[in-house]
C-alpha positions as CSV (number, residue, x, y, z in Angstrom):
1,X,162.5,97.7,123.5
2,X,161.9,101.6,125.3
3,X,165.0,102.2,126.8
4,X,163.7,103.3,130.7
5,X,164.4,106.9,131.3
6,X,166.2,107.4,134.4
7,X,164.2,107.3,137.4
8,X,164.8,109.7,140.4
9,X,162.8,108.5,143.7
10,X,164.0,112.1,145.4
11,X,161.9,110.7,148.7
12,X,164.0,108.0,149.0
13,X,167.2,109.4,148.1
14,X,167.2,112.9,149.3
15,X,168.3,114.2,145.7
16,X,168.0,118.0,144.9
17,X,167.3,119.5,141.3
18,X,169.0,118.3,138.4
19,X,171.2,122.1,138.9
20,X,173.0,120.4,141.3
21,X,174.9,118.6,138.9
22,X,175.8,121.8,137.1
23,X,172.9,121.6,134.5
24,X,170.5,124.3,134.7
25,X,168.8,122.8,131.9
26,X,167.2,126.0,131.1
27,X,170.2,128.7,131.2
28,X,170.6,131.1,128.5
29,X,168.4,128.6,126.1
30,X,165.9,131.2,125.0
31,X,167.5,134.5,124.8
32,X,168.3,136.0,121.0
33,X,171.8,136.0,120.0
34,X,172.2,139.1,117.7
35,X,174.8,136.7,115.8
36,X,173.4,134.6,113.0
37,X,174.5,130.9,113.2
38,X,172.1,128.3,111.4
39,X,172.3,124.6,110.9
40,X,168.9,123.3,110.4
41,X,167.1,125.5,112.9
42,X,169.4,124.9,115.8
43,X,170.2,128.1,118.0
44,X,173.7,129.2,117.9
45,X,174.5,128.3,121.0
46,X,173.3,124.6,120.6
47,X,175.6,124.7,117.3
48,X,178.7,125.9,119.1
49,X,178.4,123.8,121.7
50,X,178.2,120.6,119.4
51,X,181.4,121.8,117.6
52,X,183.3,123.0,120.2
53,X,182.4,119.0,121.8
54,X,183.7,117.8,118.5
55,X,187.2,119.7,118.6
56,X,187.9,118.6,122.0
57,X,187.2,115.0,121.3
58,X,189.1,115.4,118.0
59,X,192.5,115.1,119.5
60,X,193.7,118.1,117.1
61,X,194.2,120.3,120.1
62,X,198.3,119.8,120.9
63,X,199.7,118.2,123.5
64,X,198.3,120.5,126.0
65,X,194.7,120.4,124.9
66,X,194.5,124.4,125.3
67,X,191.3,125.5,122.8
68,X,191.5,129.1,121.1
69,X,190.5,132.2,123.1
70,X,187.2,133.4,123.3
71,X,188.0,136.3,120.7
72,X,189.3,133.4,118.0
73,X,186.2,131.3,118.8
74,X,183.7,133.8,118.3
75,X,185.7,134.7,114.9
76,X,185.6,131.2,113.6
77,X,182.2,130.2,114.5
78,X,180.1,133.9,113.9
79,X,178.7,134.7,117.2
80,X,179.5,136.7,120.1
81,X,181.9,136.4,122.5
82,X,178.8,136.0,125.2
83,X,177.5,133.1,123.4
84,X,180.8,132.0,123.5
85,X,181.4,132.3,127.2
86,X,178.2,131.1,128.1
87,X,179.2,127.8,125.9
88,X,182.6,127.4,127.3
89,X,180.2,127.7,131.1
90,X,178.4,124.7,130.2
91,X,181.4,122.7,128.9
92,X,183.0,123.2,132.3
93,X,180.2,122.3,134.4
94,X,180.1,119.2,132.1
95,X,183.8,118.7,133.1
96,X,185.1,118.6,129.3
97,X,187.6,122.1,130.0
98,X,189.2,123.9,132.5
99,X,190.1,127.6,132.5
100,X,193.8,128.6,133.9
101,X,194.4,132.4,134.2
102,X,197.6,133.7,134.4
103,X,200.6,134.1,132.3
104,X,200.4,130.4,131.4
105,X,196.2,130.1,131.5
106,X,193.8,129.9,129.0
107,X,190.8,127.2,128.4
108,X,192.0,123.6,128.2
109,X,190.5,120.3,126.9
110,X,190.1,117.9,130.1
111,X,191.9,114.5,129.3
112,X,190.7,112.6,126.4
113,X,188.5,109.4,126.2
114,X,188.6,106.8,129.3
115,X,188.8,103.5,127.9
116,X,186.0,101.0,129.4
117,X,186.6,97.2,128.6
118,X,183.4,95.4,128.0
119,X,185.2,92.4,127.9
120,X,186.6,92.3,131.6
121,X,183.8,92.2,134.7
122,X,186.8,93.5,136.7
123,X,184.7,96.9,137.0
124,X,184.6,100.4,135.9
125,X,186.6,101.6,139.1
126,X,189.6,99.0,138.3
127,X,189.7,100.3,134.7
128,X,189.9,104.3,135.5
129,X,192.5,103.9,138.5
130,X,194.3,101.5,136.2
131,X,194.7,104.8,133.7
132,X,195.2,107.2,136.3
133,X,191.8,108.6,136.8
134,X,189.9,109.2,140.3
135,X,187.1,106.7,140.1
136,X,183.9,107.8,141.4
137,X,180.0,107.4,141.6
138,X,177.0,109.2,142.6
139,X,174.0,107.5,143.2
140,X,171.1,109.1,142.3
141,X,168.6,106.4,143.6
142,X,168.6,103.2,145.6
143,X,165.5,101.5,146.7
144,X,163.8,98.2,146.4
145,X,161.2,98.0,143.4
146,X,159.1,94.9,142.2
147,X,160.8,93.5,139.3
148,X,159.1,94.7,135.6
149,X,158.5,92.4,133.0
150,X,162.1,92.8,131.6
151,X,164.0,92.8,134.5
152,X,162.2,89.6,135.9
153,X,163.2,87.5,132.6
154,X,166.6,89.0,132.8
155,X,167.3,87.9,136.2
156,X,164.8,84.8,135.8
157,X,162.9,85.7,138.5
158,X,159.1,85.9,138.9
159,X,157.3,89.0,137.7
160,X,157.0,91.6,141.0
161,X,160.2,90.0,143.2
162,X,161.6,92.5,144.3
163,X,164.6,93.7,143.3
164,X,167.1,96.3,144.3
165,X,167.5,99.4,141.8
166,X,170.4,101.8,141.7
167,X,170.8,104.8,139.4
168,X,174.3,106.1,139.7
169,X,175.9,109.0,137.9
170,X,179.6,107.2,137.1
171,X,182.3,109.7,137.2
172,X,186.5,109.8,136.2
173,X,188.3,112.5,137.7
174,X,184.7,114.7,138.8
175,X,183.9,114.1,134.9
176,X,180.6,112.4,134.3
177,X,181.1,109.5,132.0
178,X,178.1,107.5,132.1
179,X,174.3,106.7,133.7
180,X,174.1,103.6,135.3
181,X,170.8,101.7,135.8
182,X,171.4,98.3,138.2
183,X,168.8,95.7,139.2
184,X,169.7,93.0,142.0
185,X,167.8,90.4,143.2
186,X,167.0,91.1,146.9
187,X,166.7,87.0,147.4
188,X,170.5,87.0,146.4
189,X,171.2,90.4,148.2
190,X,169.1,91.0,150.9
191,X,170.8,93.6,152.7
192,X,172.9,95.4,149.8
193,X,171.0,99.0,150.3
194,X,172.9,99.4,153.2
195,X,176.7,98.9,151.9
196,X,178.5,101.3,150.2
197,X,177.3,101.6,146.4
198,X,179.2,104.5,145.4
199,X,182.2,102.1,144.5
200,X,182.3,98.7,142.9
201,X,179.0,97.2,143.4
202,X,180.5,93.7,142.3
203,X,183.0,94.1,144.9
204,X,180.4,94.6,147.9
205,X,179.0,91.2,145.9
206,X,181.9,89.5,146.5
207,X,183.0,90.2,149.6
208,X,179.7,90.7,151.6
209,X,177.7,87.4,149.8
210,X,180.5,85.6,148.0
211,X,178.6,85.7,144.9
212,X,181.2,86.4,141.8
213,X,180.0,87.9,138.2
214,X,182.2,85.8,136.0
215,X,180.6,86.5,132.5
216,X,178.4,88.7,131.0
217,X,175.8,89.1,128.1
218,X,175.9,92.5,126.7
219,X,174.3,94.3,123.9
220,X,174.9,97.8,122.7
221,X,172.8,100.1,120.7
222,X,173.0,104.2,120.3
223,X,170.2,106.4,121.4
224,X,169.4,109.8,122.4
225,X,169.7,111.2,125.9
226,X,166.5,112.3,127.1
227,X,165.8,115.3,129.8
228,X,166.3,113.6,132.8
229,X,169.5,111.6,131.7
230,X,170.5,114.9,129.8
231,X,169.9,116.8,133.2
232,X,172.0,114.1,135.1
233,X,174.7,113.7,132.7
234,X,175.2,117.6,132.2
235,X,174.6,117.8,128.5
236,X,171.8,118.6,126.4
237,X,168.7,116.4,125.4
238,X,169.2,114.5,122.6
239,X,172.8,113.9,122.9
240,X,173.7,110.5,121.5
241,X,175.0,108.2,124.0
242,X,175.8,104.0,124.0
243,X,173.4,102.2,125.6
244,X,174.8,98.7,127.2
245,X,172.2,96.3,128.4
246,X,173.9,93.9,130.3
247,X,172.9,90.5,131.8
248,X,175.6,89.1,134.3
249,X,176.3,85.7,135.9
250,X,177.9,83.7,138.4
251,X,179.8,80.2,137.6
252,X,176.7,78.2,137.6
253,X,175.4,80.6,135.1
254,X,172.8,82.1,138.1
255,X,171.7,85.9,137.1
256,X,173.3,88.1,139.6
257,X,172.9,91.4,137.9
258,X,170.3,93.4,135.0
259,X,171.7,96.8,134.2
260,X,170.8,99.5,131.2
261,X,173.9,101.9,131.4
262,X,174.0,105.1,129.2
263,X,177.7,105.8,128.0
264,X,178.8,109.3,126.7
265,X,180.5,108.5,123.5
266,X,182.6,112.0,123.5
267,X,183.9,110.7,126.8
268,X,185.0,107.5,126.5
269,X,186.0,104.6,124.5
270,X,184.3,100.9,124.5
271,X,186.7,98.1,123.9
272,X,185.8,94.8,123.4
273,X,187.9,91.4,122.6
274,X,187.6,89.3,120.0
275,X,189.0,85.8,119.9
276,X,188.9,83.3,117.4
277,X,188.3,79.6,116.9
278,X,192.0,78.7,117.9
279,X,192.8,80.9,120.5
280,X,192.1,78.5,123.4
281,X,189.8,78.9,126.9
282,X,190.4,82.3,127.4
283,X,188.4,85.2,129.2
284,X,185.1,86.4,127.2
285,X,185.5,82.8,125.7
286,X,182.9,80.9,128.3
287,X,179.8,79.7,126.9
288,X,176.4,82.1,127.7
289,X,173.7,81.0,127.9
290,X,171.0,82.4,125.3
291,X,169.5,86.1,125.9
292,X,167.3,86.1,128.9
293,X,165.9,89.7,128.1
294,X,164.6,91.2,125.2
295,X,167.3,92.7,123.0
296,X,167.4,96.9,122.7
């Protein structure tokens, strides 16, 4: 299955260019750098950014998350301070670092990975708030479209039946952590696009329509971000992501949602519970129906 790229419907959603998300994909990419850093043909900025991302996500920066100074980083990686400054600008735009001025100032890594429990359907906002994070979502596109083959199979509806197609960028403390693409049958949720979509849609489903998702089949696979996805998430094209394909069901095994989410591995940690045969009935142990959509 080819993972669908993020689609943006600017006419219906009023979404501006990717630059409004703090990601100018052309910035500083074509200028030659006097320093020489080589890693299979990668440019110095790309290589330094990859190494700094690894350093930030390693947990080795101490309790305050302080990074070395620009001068120290330039010496560490054998590049100019201009290159380091440009990379830090990108990481700050992406929400991975923060800068603080003054005697106690410096550059600091933002909060560590966010835990996402795929074994629960409480909704991501619930888990973010439980971790003391401010949950948010930016609606990139919300429209009504005919179901393609994969969506129709997953939702058990005729191909071409109308679905609500919602694309959102999920944030935790303003840091973009995932790109969510969900489809919901219009027959079940006729006025969904008129509801608030920047928080938990599961809560809207239950409170507005009386339908509750109680179980889901999820499939995970590693993918690389394409240009559109990278622009929305504030990362480089080709950055590794975890793709999660999900079909959520109500108590009667009726499909309510088909979603294909892209999660940033360096900003999140996916958690799943496993149960032995003697664990008894519990969360995540309900027998799920067979796959309704092709595995990714």
